[in-house]
CSV table of C-alpha atoms and ligand atoms in Angstrom, one decimal:
chain,number,residue,atom,x,y,z
J,1,MET,CA,0.0,0.0,0.0
J,2,SER,CA,1.5,3.3,-1.1
J,3,PHE,CA,1.7,6.3,1.1
J,4,ASN,CA,3.0,9.0,-1.2
J,5,LEU,CA,3.8,12.5,0.0
J,6,LEU,CA,3.0,13.8,-3.4
J,7,SER,CA,-0.5,12.4,-3.5
J,8,SER,CA,-1.7,11.4,0.0
J,9,ASN,CA,-3.4,13.8,2.4
J,10,TRP,CA,-0.8,14.1,5.1
J,11,VAL,CA,-0.4,17.9,5.8
J,12,PRO,CA,-2.2,18.7,9.0
J,13,ILE,CA,-3.7,22.2,8.9
J,14,GLN,CA,-6.1,24.3,10.8
J,15,HIS,CA,-8.4,26.9,9.2
J,16,GLN,CA,-11.0,28.9,11.0
J,17,GLY,CA,-11.1,26.4,13.8
J,18,ARG,CA,-11.4,23.4,11.5
J,19,TYR,CA,-8.7,20.7,11.5
J,20,GLN,CA,-8.0,18.6,8.4
J,21,LYS,CA,-5.2,16.8,6.6
J,22,ILE,CA,-4.7,18.0,3.0
J,23,GLY,CA,-2.4,17.0,0.2
J,24,LEU,CA,0.5,19.1,-1.2
J,25,GLN,CA,-1.4,19.6,-4.4
J,26,GLN,CA,-4.4,21.2,-2.7
J,27,LEU,CA,-2.0,23.5,-0.9
J,28,LEU,CA,0.1,24.5,-4.0
J,29,CYS,CA,-3.0,24.8,-6.2
J,30,GLY,CA,-4.6,27.1,-3.7
J,31,GLU,CA,-7.6,24.9,-3.1
J,32,VAL,CA,-7.3,24.9,0.7
J,33,ASP,CA,-5.6,27.4,3.0
J,34,GLY,CA,-4.7,27.2,6.7
J,35,GLU,CA,-1.9,27.1,9.2
J,36,LEU,CA,0.1,24.0,9.9
J,37,CYS,CA,-1.1,22.3,13.1
J,38,LEU,CA,0.9,19.7,15.0
J,39,PRO,CA,1.1,19.3,18.7
J,40,ARG,CA,4.8,19.6,18.8
J,41,ASP,CA,6.5,22.8,17.7
J,42,ASP,CA,9.6,21.0,16.4
J,43,MET,CA,7.4,18.6,14.3
J,44,GLU,CA,5.5,21.6,12.9
J,45,LEU,CA,8.8,23.3,11.9
J,46,ALA,CA,10.1,20.0,10.4
J,47,CYS,CA,6.8,19.6,8.5
J,48,LEU,CA,7.2,23.1,7.0
J,49,GLN,CA,10.8,22.3,6.1
J,50,LEU,CA,9.8,19.1,4.4
J,51,LEU,CA,7.1,20.9,2.4
J,52,CYS,CA,9.6,23.5,1.2
J,53,ALA,CA,12.1,20.8,0.3
J,54,ILE,CA,9.5,18.9,-1.8
J,55,THR,CA,8.4,22.1,-3.5
J,56,GLN,CA,12.0,22.9,-4.3
J,57,VAL,CA,12.6,19.4,-5.7
J,58,LEU,CA,9.5,19.5,-7.8
J,59,PHE,CA,9.8,23.1,-9.1
J,60,THR,CA,13.0,25.0,-9.1
J,61,PRO,CA,12.0,28.3,-10.7
J,62,LYS,CA,14.3,29.6,-13.4
J,63,ASP,CA,14.7,33.1,-12.1
J,64,LYS,CA,13.1,35.7,-9.9
J,65,LYS,CA,10.4,36.4,-12.3
J,66,GLU,CA,9.2,32.9,-12.4
J,67,LEU,CA,9.4,32.6,-8.6
J,68,GLY,CA,7.4,35.8,-8.3
J,69,ARG,CA,4.7,34.2,-10.5
J,70,PHE,CA,4.6,31.1,-8.2
J,71,VAL,CA,4.3,33.3,-5.1
J,72,GLN,CA,1.4,35.2,-6.7
J,73,GLN,CA,-0.5,32.5,-8.5
J,74,PRO,CA,-1.5,29.1,-7.4
J,75,LEU,CA,-0.4,26.2,-9.6
J,76,THR,CA,-2.8,24.5,-12.0
J,77,SER,CA,-3.4,20.8,-11.2
J,78,GLU,CA,-1.9,19.9,-14.6
J,79,SER,CA,1.4,21.6,-13.9
J,80,TYR,CA,1.5,19.9,-10.4
J,81,ALA,CA,0.9,16.5,-12.0
J,82,GLU,CA,3.5,17.1,-14.6
J,83,ALA,CA,6.2,18.0,-12.0
J,84,CYS,CA,5.3,14.9,-9.9
J,85,LYS,CA,5.4,12.5,-12.8
J,86,ASP,CA,9.1,11.4,-12.6
J,87,LYS,CA,9.5,11.9,-8.8
J,88,LEU,CA,6.7,9.7,-7.4
J,89,ASP,CA,9.3,7.0,-6.5
J,90,TRP,CA,11.2,9.5,-4.3
J,91,PHE,CA,8.3,10.2,-1.9
J,92,ASP,CA,6.5,6.9,-1.2
J,93,LEU,CA,7.0,5.9,2.5
J,94,ASN,CA,6.2,2.2,1.6
J,95,HIS,CA,7.9,1.9,-1.7
J,96,PRO,CA,9.1,-1.7,-2.2
J,97,GLN,CA,12.6,-0.6,-3.3
J,98,THR,CA,13.1,3.1,-2.6
J,99,PRO,CA,11.0,4.1,0.4
J,100,PHE,CA,11.1,7.8,1.4
J,101,MET,CA,14.2,8.5,3.5
J,102,GLN,CA,14.8,4.8,4.1
J,103,ILE,CA,17.0,1.9,2.9
J,104,ARG,CA,15.5,-1.5,2.3
J,105,GLY,CA,17.0,-4.5,4.0
J,106,VAL,CA,18.4,-2.8,7.1
J,107,ASN,CA,20.0,-5.4,9.3
J,108,ALA,CA,19.0,-5.0,12.9
J,109,LYS,CA,18.4,-7.6,15.6
J,110,GLU,CA,15.7,-5.7,17.4
J,111,PRO,CA,13.4,-3.0,16.1
J,112,THR,CA,13.5,0.4,17.7
J,113,CYS,CA,10.5,2.2,19.1
J,114,MET,CA,9.0,5.0,17.2
J,115,ASP,CA,9.7,7.5,20.0
J,116,LYS,CA,13.4,7.3,19.1
J,117,LEU,CA,12.4,9.2,15.9
J,118,LEU,CA,10.9,12.0,18.0
J,119,ALA,CA,13.9,14.0,19.1
J,120,GLY,CA,14.1,14.5,22.8
J,121,VAL,CA,11.3,12.1,23.8
J,122,ALA,CA,13.2,8.9,24.6
J,123,ASP,CA,16.6,10.3,25.6
J,124,GLY,CA,16.0,12.8,28.4
J,125,THR,CA,15.5,12.3,32.0
J,126,ASN,CA,13.0,15.1,32.7
J,127,LYS,CA,11.1,15.1,29.4
J,128,ALA,CA,7.9,14.0,31.0
J,129,PHE,CA,7.2,17.7,31.7
J,130,VAL,CA,7.7,18.7,28.0
J,131,ASN,CA,6.2,15.8,26.2
J,132,PRO,CA,3.1,14.0,27.3
J,133,PRO,CA,3.8,10.3,28.0
J,134,GLY,CA,3.1,7.8,25.3
J,135,LEU,CA,4.0,10.2,22.5
J,136,GLY,CA,5.8,8.3,19.8
J,137,ASP,CA,4.4,4.8,20.4
J,138,ALA,CA,2.8,4.6,17.0
J,139,LEU,CA,3.0,7.2,14.2
J,140,CYS,CA,0.8,7.7,11.2
J,141,GLY,CA,2.4,8.0,7.7
J,142,GLY,CA,2.5,11.8,7.7
J,143,CYS,CA,4.0,12.0,11.2
J,144,ALA,CA,6.5,9.2,10.4
J,145,ALA,CA,7.7,11.0,7.3
J,146,ILE,CA,8.1,14.3,9.2
J,147,ALA,CA,9.9,12.5,12.0
J,148,LEU,CA,12.3,10.7,9.6
J,149,PHE,CA,13.0,14.0,7.9
J,150,ASN,CA,13.5,15.9,11.2
J,151,VAL,CA,16.0,13.3,12.5
J,152,ALA,CA,17.9,13.5,9.2
J,153,ASN,CA,18.0,17.3,9.1
J,154,ASN,CA,17.7,18.9,12.5
J,155,ALA,CA,18.2,16.5,15.4
J,156,PRO,CA,21.4,15.2,17.0
J,157,SER,CA,22.4,11.8,15.6
J,158,MET,CA,21.3,8.7,17.4
J,159,GLY,CA,24.8,8.7,18.9
J,160,GLY,CA,27.3,5.8,19.1
J,161,GLY,CA,28.4,5.6,15.4
J,162,PHE,CA,25.3,7.0,13.8
J,163,LYS,CA,26.1,9.9,11.4
J,164,GLY,CA,24.4,13.2,12.0
J,165,SER,CA,22.8,15.6,9.5
J,166,LEU,CA,24.7,17.3,6.7
J,167,ARG,CA,24.6,20.5,8.8
J,168,GLY,CA,26.1,18.9,11.9
J,169,SER,CA,24.4,18.2,15.2
J,170,THR,CA,21.7,20.8,15.8
J,171,PRO,CA,21.7,23.6,13.3
J,172,ILE,CA,19.6,26.7,13.5
J,173,THR,CA,17.0,26.8,10.6
J,174,VAL,CA,15.7,30.0,9.2
J,175,LEU,CA,12.6,30.3,7.0
J,176,ILE,CA,10.8,33.3,5.5
J,177,LYS,CA,7.1,33.5,6.4
J,178,GLY,CA,4.7,34.6,3.7
J,179,LYS,CA,1.1,35.9,3.8
J,180,ASN,CA,-0.2,32.3,3.9
J,181,LEU,CA,1.2,28.8,4.0
J,182,ARG,CA,1.4,28.5,0.2
J,183,GLN,CA,3.5,31.6,-0.1
J,184,THR,CA,5.7,30.5,2.7
J,185,LEU,CA,6.6,27.4,0.8
J,186,TRP,CA,7.6,29.4,-2.3
J,187,LEU,CA,9.6,32.1,-0.4
J,188,ASN,CA,11.9,29.3,0.8
J,189,VAL,CA,12.6,27.8,-2.6
J,190,LEU,CA,15.7,28.9,-4.4
J,191,THR,CA,15.6,29.9,-8.0
J,192,ALA,CA,18.2,28.2,-10.3
J,193,GLU,CA,20.1,31.4,-10.3
J,194,SER,CA,20.3,31.6,-6.5
J,195,ALA,CA,21.1,27.9,-6.3
J,196,GLU,CA,24.0,28.4,-8.6
J,197,SER,CA,25.4,31.2,-6.6
J,198,ALA,CA,25.1,29.3,-3.4
J,199,MET,CA,26.5,26.1,-4.9
J,200,PRO,CA,28.5,26.6,-8.1
J,201,TRP,CA,28.2,22.9,-8.8
J,202,TYR,CA,24.4,23.2,-9.1
J,203,GLN,CA,24.0,22.7,-12.9
J,204,GLU,CA,26.1,19.7,-13.2
J,205,THR,CA,24.5,18.0,-10.2
J,206,LYS,CA,20.9,18.8,-10.7
J,207,GLY,CA,20.0,15.4,-12.2
J,208,GLN,CA,21.1,13.6,-9.0
J,209,ARG,CA,18.7,11.5,-7.0
J,210,PRO,CA,18.5,11.3,-3.1
J,211,ASN,CA,21.0,9.1,-1.3
J,212,TYR,CA,18.3,6.7,-0.2
J,213,ILE,CA,17.8,5.9,-3.9
J,214,ASP,CA,21.3,6.2,-5.4
J,215,THR,CA,23.1,4.9,-2.3
J,216,ILE,CA,26.6,5.8,-1.1
J,217,LYS,CA,29.2,3.2,-0.3
J,218,ALA,CA,30.4,2.4,3.2
J,219,GLU,CA,33.5,4.4,4.1
J,220,GLN,CA,33.1,6.6,1.1
J,221,LYS,CA,34.6,10.1,1.3
J,222,ILE,CA,32.2,12.5,-0.3
J,223,PRO,CA,33.1,16.1,-1.1
J,224,ALA,CA,30.3,18.5,-0.1
J,225,SER,CA,30.8,20.2,-3.5
J,226,SER,CA,29.6,17.0,-5.2
J,227,ILE,CA,26.2,17.0,-3.5
J,228,GLY,CA,23.5,18.6,-5.6
J,229,LEU,CA,20.6,20.6,-4.3
J,230,ASN,CA,17.9,17.9,-4.3
J,231,ARG,CA,20.2,15.2,-3.0
J,232,GLY,CA,21.4,17.5,-0.1
J,233,LEU,CA,17.9,18.6,0.8
J,234,LEU,CA,16.7,15.0,1.1
J,235,TRP,CA,20.0,13.7,2.6
J,236,GLN,CA,19.5,10.7,4.8
J,237,PRO,CA,22.6,10.4,7.0
J,238,ALA,CA,21.7,7.0,8.6
J,239,HIS,CA,20.3,3.7,7.6
J,240,PHE,CA,16.7,3.4,8.7
J,241,GLU,CA,13.8,1.3,7.7
J,242,LEU,CA,10.2,1.5,9.0
J,243,LEU,CA,8.5,-1.8,10.0
J,244,PRO,CA,5.6,-2.6,7.7
J,245,VAL,CA,2.6,-0.4,8.3
J,246,GLU,CA,-0.1,-1.8,10.6
J,247,ASP,CA,-3.8,-1.5,11.2
J,248,MET,CA,-5.6,1.7,12.1
J,249,ALA,CA,-4.8,3.1,15.4
J,250,THR,CA,-4.4,6.5,17.1
J,251,CYS,CA,-1.3,8.3,16.0
J,252,SER,CA,0.5,9.3,19.2
J,253,CYS,CA,1.7,12.6,17.6
J,254,CYS,CA,-1.2,14.1,15.6
J,255,GLY,CA,-4.0,12.0,17.3
J,256,CYS,CA,-5.6,10.9,14.0
J,257,GLU,CA,-7.0,7.5,13.4
J,258,GLU,CA,-4.9,6.1,10.6
J,259,PRO,CA,-2.7,3.1,9.7
J,260,VAL,CA,0.3,3.3,11.9
J,261,TYR,CA,4.0,2.4,12.1
J,262,GLN,CA,5.1,0.9,15.4
J,263,GLY,CA,8.8,0.6,15.0
J,264,PHE,CA,11.8,0.9,12.7
J,265,LYS,CA,15.1,-0.8,12.1
J,266,LYS,CA,18.3,1.1,12.3
J,267,ALA,CA,21.9,0.2,11.5
J,268,LYS,CA,25.3,1.9,11.7
J,269,PHE,CA,26.8,3.1,8.5
J,270,ASN,CA,30.0,5.0,8.1
J,271,TYR,CA,31.2,7.5,5.5
J,272,SER,CA,32.4,11.1,5.6
J,273,VAL,CA,31.4,14.3,4.0
J,274,GLU,CA,34.3,16.6,3.4
J,275,GLY,CA,33.5,20.3,3.6
J,276,VAL,CA,30.3,22.1,4.4
J,277,TRP,CA,27.2,21.8,2.2
J,278,PRO,CA,25.5,25.2,1.8
J,279,HIS,CA,22.0,24.4,3.0
J,280,PRO,CA,19.4,26.9,1.7
J,281,LEU,CA,17.8,27.4,5.1
J,282,SER,CA,21.0,27.9,7.2
J,283,SER,CA,23.4,30.7,7.7
J,284,ARG,CA,27.1,29.8,8.0
J,285,ILE,CA,29.9,31.2,10.1
J,286,PHE,CA,33.5,31.3,9.1
J,287,ALA,CA,36.8,31.4,11.0
J,288,VAL,CA,40.1,31.7,9.1
J,289,LYS,CA,42.7,29.6,10.8
J,290,LYS,CA,46.2,29.3,9.4
J,291,GLY,CA,45.0,30.6,6.0
J,292,GLU,CA,42.2,28.0,5.9
J,293,LYS,CA,38.6,29.0,6.0
J,294,GLU,CA,36.6,26.8,8.5
J,295,GLU,CA,32.9,27.0,8.1
J,296,LYS,CA,30.1,25.8,10.3
J,297,PHE,CA,26.4,26.2,11.0
J,298,PRO,CA,25.4,28.3,14.0
J,299,SER,CA,23.4,26.5,16.7
J,300,PHE,CA,21.9,27.3,20.1
J,301,THR,CA,24.7,26.4,22.4
J,302,THR,CA,23.5,28.3,25.5
J,303,THR,CA,20.3,29.5,27.1
J,304,ALA,CA,20.7,33.0,25.6
J,305,PRO,CA,17.6,33.8,23.7
J,306,THR,CA,17.3,33.5,20.0
J,307,TRP,CA,17.5,37.3,19.3
J,308,THR,CA,21.1,37.2,20.4
J,309,HIS,CA,21.8,35.1,17.3
J,310,LEU,CA,19.9,37.3,14.9
J,311,SER,CA,22.9,39.1,13.4
J,312,LYS,CA,24.5,35.8,12.4
J,313,LEU,CA,21.2,34.7,10.8
J,314,VAL,CA,20.5,37.9,8.8
J,315,VAL,CA,23.7,40.0,8.3
J,316,ASP,CA,26.6,39.2,6.0
J,317,GLN,CA,30.1,40.1,7.2
J,318,LEU,CA,33.5,38.9,6.2
J,319,ASP,CA,37.0,40.1,7.1
J,320,ASP,CA,40.4,38.4,7.2
J,321,LYS,CA,39.7,36.4,10.3
J,322,GLN,CA,36.1,35.6,10.5
J,323,GLY,CA,32.7,36.1,8.9
J,324,GLN,CA,29.1,35.2,8.6
J,325,GLN,CA,26.8,34.7,5.7
J,326,ALA,CA,23.0,34.6,5.8
J,327,ALA,CA,21.0,31.6,4.6
J,328,PRO,CA,20.8,31.4,0.7
J,329,VAL,CA,17.0,31.9,0.9
J,330,LEU,CA,17.6,35.2,2.8
J,331,GLN,CA,20.3,36.3,0.4
J,332,GLN,CA,17.7,35.7,-2.3
J,333,ALA,CA,15.0,37.6,-0.4
J,334,ARG,CA,17.3,40.6,-0.2
J,335,THR,CA,17.1,40.9,-3.9
J,336,PHE,CA,13.3,41.1,-4.1
J,337,MET,CA,11.9,41.7,-0.6
J,338,ALA,CA,14.3,44.4,0.6
J,339,ALA,CA,11.6,47.1,0.3
J,340,ASP,CA,9.2,45.2,2.7
J,341,LYS,CA,9.3,44.1,6.2
J,342,ILE,CA,10.0,40.4,6.6
J,343,GLN,CA,8.9,37.7,9.0
J,344,LEU,CA,11.3,35.0,9.8
J,345,ILE,CA,10.7,31.6,11.4
J,346,VAL,CA,13.7,30.5,13.4
J,347,GLY,CA,14.1,27.2,15.1
J,348,GLY,CA,16.3,24.4,16.3
J,349,TYR,CA,17.3,22.3,19.2
J,350,ARG,CA,19.8,23.0,22.0
J,351,ASN,CA,21.6,19.8,22.8
J,352,ASN,CA,24.3,18.1,24.8
J,353,GLN,CA,25.5,15.5,22.5
J,354,ALA,CA,22.6,13.1,21.8
J,355,THR,CA,20.4,14.7,24.4
J,356,VAL,CA,18.0,17.4,23.5
J,357,LEU,CA,17.9,20.1,26.2
J,358,GLU,CA,15.5,22.6,24.6
J,359,ARG,CA,13.4,23.2,21.5
J,360,ARG,CA,13.0,26.5,19.9
J,361,HIS,CA,10.6,27.7,17.2
J,362,GLU,CA,10.0,31.5,17.1
J,363,LEU,CA,8.8,34.2,14.8
J,364,PHE,CA,10.7,37.4,14.2
J,365,SER,CA,9.6,40.5,12.3
J,366,LEU,CA,12.1,42.8,10.8
J,367,ALA,CA,11.0,46.3,9.8
J,368,HIS,CA,11.5,47.5,6.2
J,369,GLY,CA,15.1,48.3,5.6
J,370,TRP,CA,16.4,45.1,7.2
J,371,ALA,CA,18.3,44.1,4.1
J,372,GLU,CA,20.6,47.1,3.9
J,373,HIS,CA,21.1,48.0,7.5
J,374,GLY,CA,22.8,45.0,9.1
J,375,LEU,CA,24.7,47.3,11.4
J,376,VAL,CA,21.5,48.5,13.1
J,377,ILE,CA,20.6,44.8,13.8
J,378,HIS,CA,24.0,44.4,15.2
J,379,LYS,CA,23.7,47.5,17.4
J,380,ILE,CA,20.3,46.4,18.8
J,381,ILE,CA,21.8,43.1,19.8
J,382,GLU,CA,24.9,44.7,21.2
J,383,GLY,CA,22.8,47.0,23.4
J,384,GLY,CA,20.7,44.1,24.7
J,385,LEU,CA,23.8,42.2,25.6
J,386,ALA,CA,25.7,45.1,27.1
J,387,TYR,CA,23.1,45.9,29.8
J,388,LYS,CA,23.0,42.2,30.6
J,389,THR,CA,26.8,42.2,31.1
J,390,ALA,CA,26.7,45.3,33.3
J,391,LEU,CA,24.1,43.6,35.5
J,392,ARG,CA,26.1,40.4,35.7
J,393,LYS,CA,29.3,42.2,36.5
J,394,ALA,CA,27.7,44.0,39.4
J,395,LEU,CA,26.1,40.9,40.8
J,396,TYR,CA,29.4,39.1,40.5
J,397,LEU,CA,31.1,41.8,42.6
J,398,PHE,CA,28.2,41.4,45.1
J,399,ALA,CA,29.1,37.7,45.4
J,400,VAL,CA,32.9,37.9,45.6
J,401,GLY,CA,33.7,41.4,46.7
J,402,VAL,CA,37.2,42.8,46.2
J,403,LYS,CA,40.1,40.8,47.5
J,404,ASP,CA,41.5,42.2,50.9
J,405,LYS,CA,39.1,45.2,50.7
J,406,VAL,CA,35.4,44.3,50.5
J,407,HIS,CA,34.1,41.0,51.8
J,408,GLY,CA,31.8,39.4,49.2
J,409,SER,CA,28.3,38.3,50.2
J,410,GLY,CA,28.9,34.8,48.9
J,411,VAL,CA,25.5,34.9,47.3
J,412,ASN,CA,25.9,34.4,43.5
J,413,LEU,CA,22.8,35.8,41.7
J,414,CYS,CA,24.3,36.1,38.2
J,415,ASP,CA,22.6,33.2,36.5
J,416,PRO,CA,19.0,33.5,37.8
J,417,VAL,CA,19.0,37.3,37.3
J,418,GLU,CA,20.4,36.9,33.8
J,419,ALA,CA,17.6,34.5,33.0
J,420,ASN,CA,15.1,37.1,34.4
J,421,TYR,CA,16.7,39.9,32.3
J,422,TYR,CA,16.4,37.9,29.2
J,423,GLN,CA,12.8,37.0,30.0
J,424,GLN,CA,11.7,40.5,30.8
J,425,THR,CA,13.4,42.1,27.8
J,426,GLU,CA,12.5,39.6,25.2
J,427,ASN,CA,9.3,41.3,24.0
J,428,LEU,CA,11.1,44.7,24.0
J,429,LEU,CA,13.8,43.3,21.7
J,430,HIS,CA,11.2,41.7,19.3
J,431,GLN,CA,9.3,45.0,19.2
J,432,THR,CA,12.5,46.9,18.4
J,433,PHE,CA,13.4,44.7,15.5
J,434,ALA,CA,9.9,44.9,14.1
J,435,GLY,CA,9.5,48.7,14.6
J,436,VAL,CA,12.8,50.3,14.2
J,437,ASN,CA,13.3,52.8,11.4
J,438,PHE,CA,16.4,51.2,9.9
J,439,ALA,CA,17.4,54.3,8.0
J,440,GLU,CA,17.2,56.6,11.1
J,441,PRO,CA,17.5,54.3,14.1
J,442,ASP,CA,18.9,56.7,16.7
J,443,SER,CA,15.7,57.6,18.5
J,444,THR,CA,14.6,53.9,18.6
J,445,LEU,CA,18.0,52.9,19.9
J,446,GLN,CA,17.8,55.6,22.6
J,447,VAL,CA,14.4,54.4,23.8
J,448,LEU,CA,15.6,50.8,23.7
J,449,ASN,CA,18.7,51.6,25.8
J,450,ARG,CA,16.6,53.6,28.3
J,451,LYS,CA,14.3,50.7,28.8
J,452,LEU,CA,17.1,48.2,29.1
J,453,ARG,CA,18.7,50.4,31.6
J,454,ALA,CA,15.6,50.6,33.7
J,455,ALA,CA,15.2,46.8,33.5
J,456,ALA,CA,18.7,46.2,34.7
J,457,LEU,CA,18.3,48.6,37.6
J,458,ASP,CA,15.0,47.1,38.6
J,459,LEU,CA,16.3,43.6,38.4
J,460,PHE,CA,19.3,44.5,40.5
J,461,GLU,CA,17.2,46.0,43.3
J,462,GLN,CA,14.7,43.2,43.3
J,463,ALA,CA,17.4,40.5,43.4
J,464,THR,CA,19.4,42.2,46.2
J,465,GLU,CA,16.4,43.3,48.2
J,466,PRO,CA,16.5,40.3,50.6
J,467,TYR,CA,20.1,41.1,51.6
J,468,ARG,CA,19.7,44.8,52.4
J,469,GLN,CA,19.2,44.1,56.1
J,470,GLU,CA,22.3,42.0,56.3
J,471,PRO,CA,25.0,44.2,57.9
J,472,LYS,CA,27.8,41.9,56.7
J,473,MET,CA,26.7,42.3,53.1
J,474,LEU,CA,26.2,46.1,53.1
J,475,LYS,CA,29.6,46.9,51.8
J,476,ALA,CA,29.4,44.3,49.0
J,477,LEU,CA,26.0,45.7,48.1
J,478,ALA,CA,27.2,49.3,47.9
J,479,LEU,CA,30.2,48.1,45.8
J,480,ALA,CA,27.9,46.3,43.4
J,481,ARG,CA,25.5,49.2,43.1
J,482,ARG,CA,28.4,51.6,42.3
J,483,SER,CA,29.7,49.2,39.7
J,484,LEU,CA,26.3,48.9,38.1
J,485,HIS,CA,25.8,52.7,37.9
J,486,LYS,CA,29.2,53.2,36.5
J,487,SER,CA,28.7,50.6,33.8
J,488,LEU,CA,25.3,51.9,32.9
J,489,ASN,CA,26.6,55.5,32.6
J,490,GLU,CA,29.4,54.2,30.3
J,491,LEU,CA,26.7,52.8,28.1
J,492,GLU,CA,25.1,56.2,27.8
J,493,PRO,CA,27.8,58.6,26.6
J,494,GLN,CA,25.2,61.4,26.2
J,495,GLY,CA,25.2,61.5,30.0
J,496,VAL,CA,21.5,60.9,30.7
J,497,ASN,CA,20.9,61.3,34.5
J,498,PRO,CA,20.8,58.0,36.4
B,1,ZN,ZN1,0.2,11.5,13.0
């Protein structure tokens, strides 16, 4: 029984309170509209990525003009059918020879539970709070396809000899959000022109098929510059095979009553990819070491909020030692969406090796002018971080004092107060990116800094309030407060009164 992502109804959407699963054709032909709707934010993001990847594989527009037409006008069912004709074998989850994102004949003693395909469900110790128990016992075709794609692209590898995604362990993914879901898909598709500028080997590799169809050999060394656009987008780093589909049951992810998969087989498989493949939905950062350019994909390595990464995701910079380059889809958008505001969907996992610590899936709006005024984005972030640093520095002094002069309180408030600072200022930062006049940002930056300053002062007073009656801590407190005011004044060279 076939379950084909090009023809089955597997895309869960919600429209005016009504939930239904639709096919990609209905979506691209503009027959139905709605927002993606999955109970897990990471699965929702992966579903969107998968839809964009399929759209890219089926239709790579020649140039901006053709892309513009796709964005504006829904496809006809004839052109959809024509594009699918020779790709049906790529997207059938149950295909007898080339199942989607799987290899036939995987040799495994024991099958693995489906929850291993849902990143962060089976591996963590405290995940019961994040994910309801039972999630991942059985998955319907749509959710199984999304989960396979997510593990292959976004999640840490299964560990112990299993290869991770082409982008490394847990890359940050950036997508552009359109007026509706159909437009969103097109805005994240590269034209042939853009693809060629992101990967100069685009033309000669565009006939390639995915590596779960034209397989690679064990121990093979594969230059990233030999991987074509379609092959890279659908890259399956590991050897997985779903167990045969079973009777109708409740899918533990989307909750629908459908034929389900209850397990899969996995096997270790070794090879190496040399160099970095320029994924359309990822920015890259560079460091030049000993004359060699080392590239990698940014990821969430700390608890610092997503806005602190925004410059890396949106702004291009390159000097002799280091640099950053926005995702190819954003570079492309700069050439035809620069005059508008833009909305970005940003997501990814934060991990410690194979363990997922946190999931992120956020929306950012950038005001008109974002494409030309990278420096302003940089300045906003710099401000947000500088007030946090001033606050931390003062609290650190409160804890440790000054050797031989001021006895520290021994109470270290740096981390909890930093978390509070980030939490309290998050909306402010989002509003600033969305509302700043990029051409004349000074007044916005002043207002931002004034509010950040007030937040830092408030948080300092709140955090140290319980210790104000402790005679032994008074000196440390005074020292810390002086430090805070000094740092804050340095951040405001205009000399605004404290
Ligand atoms: Zn499902």
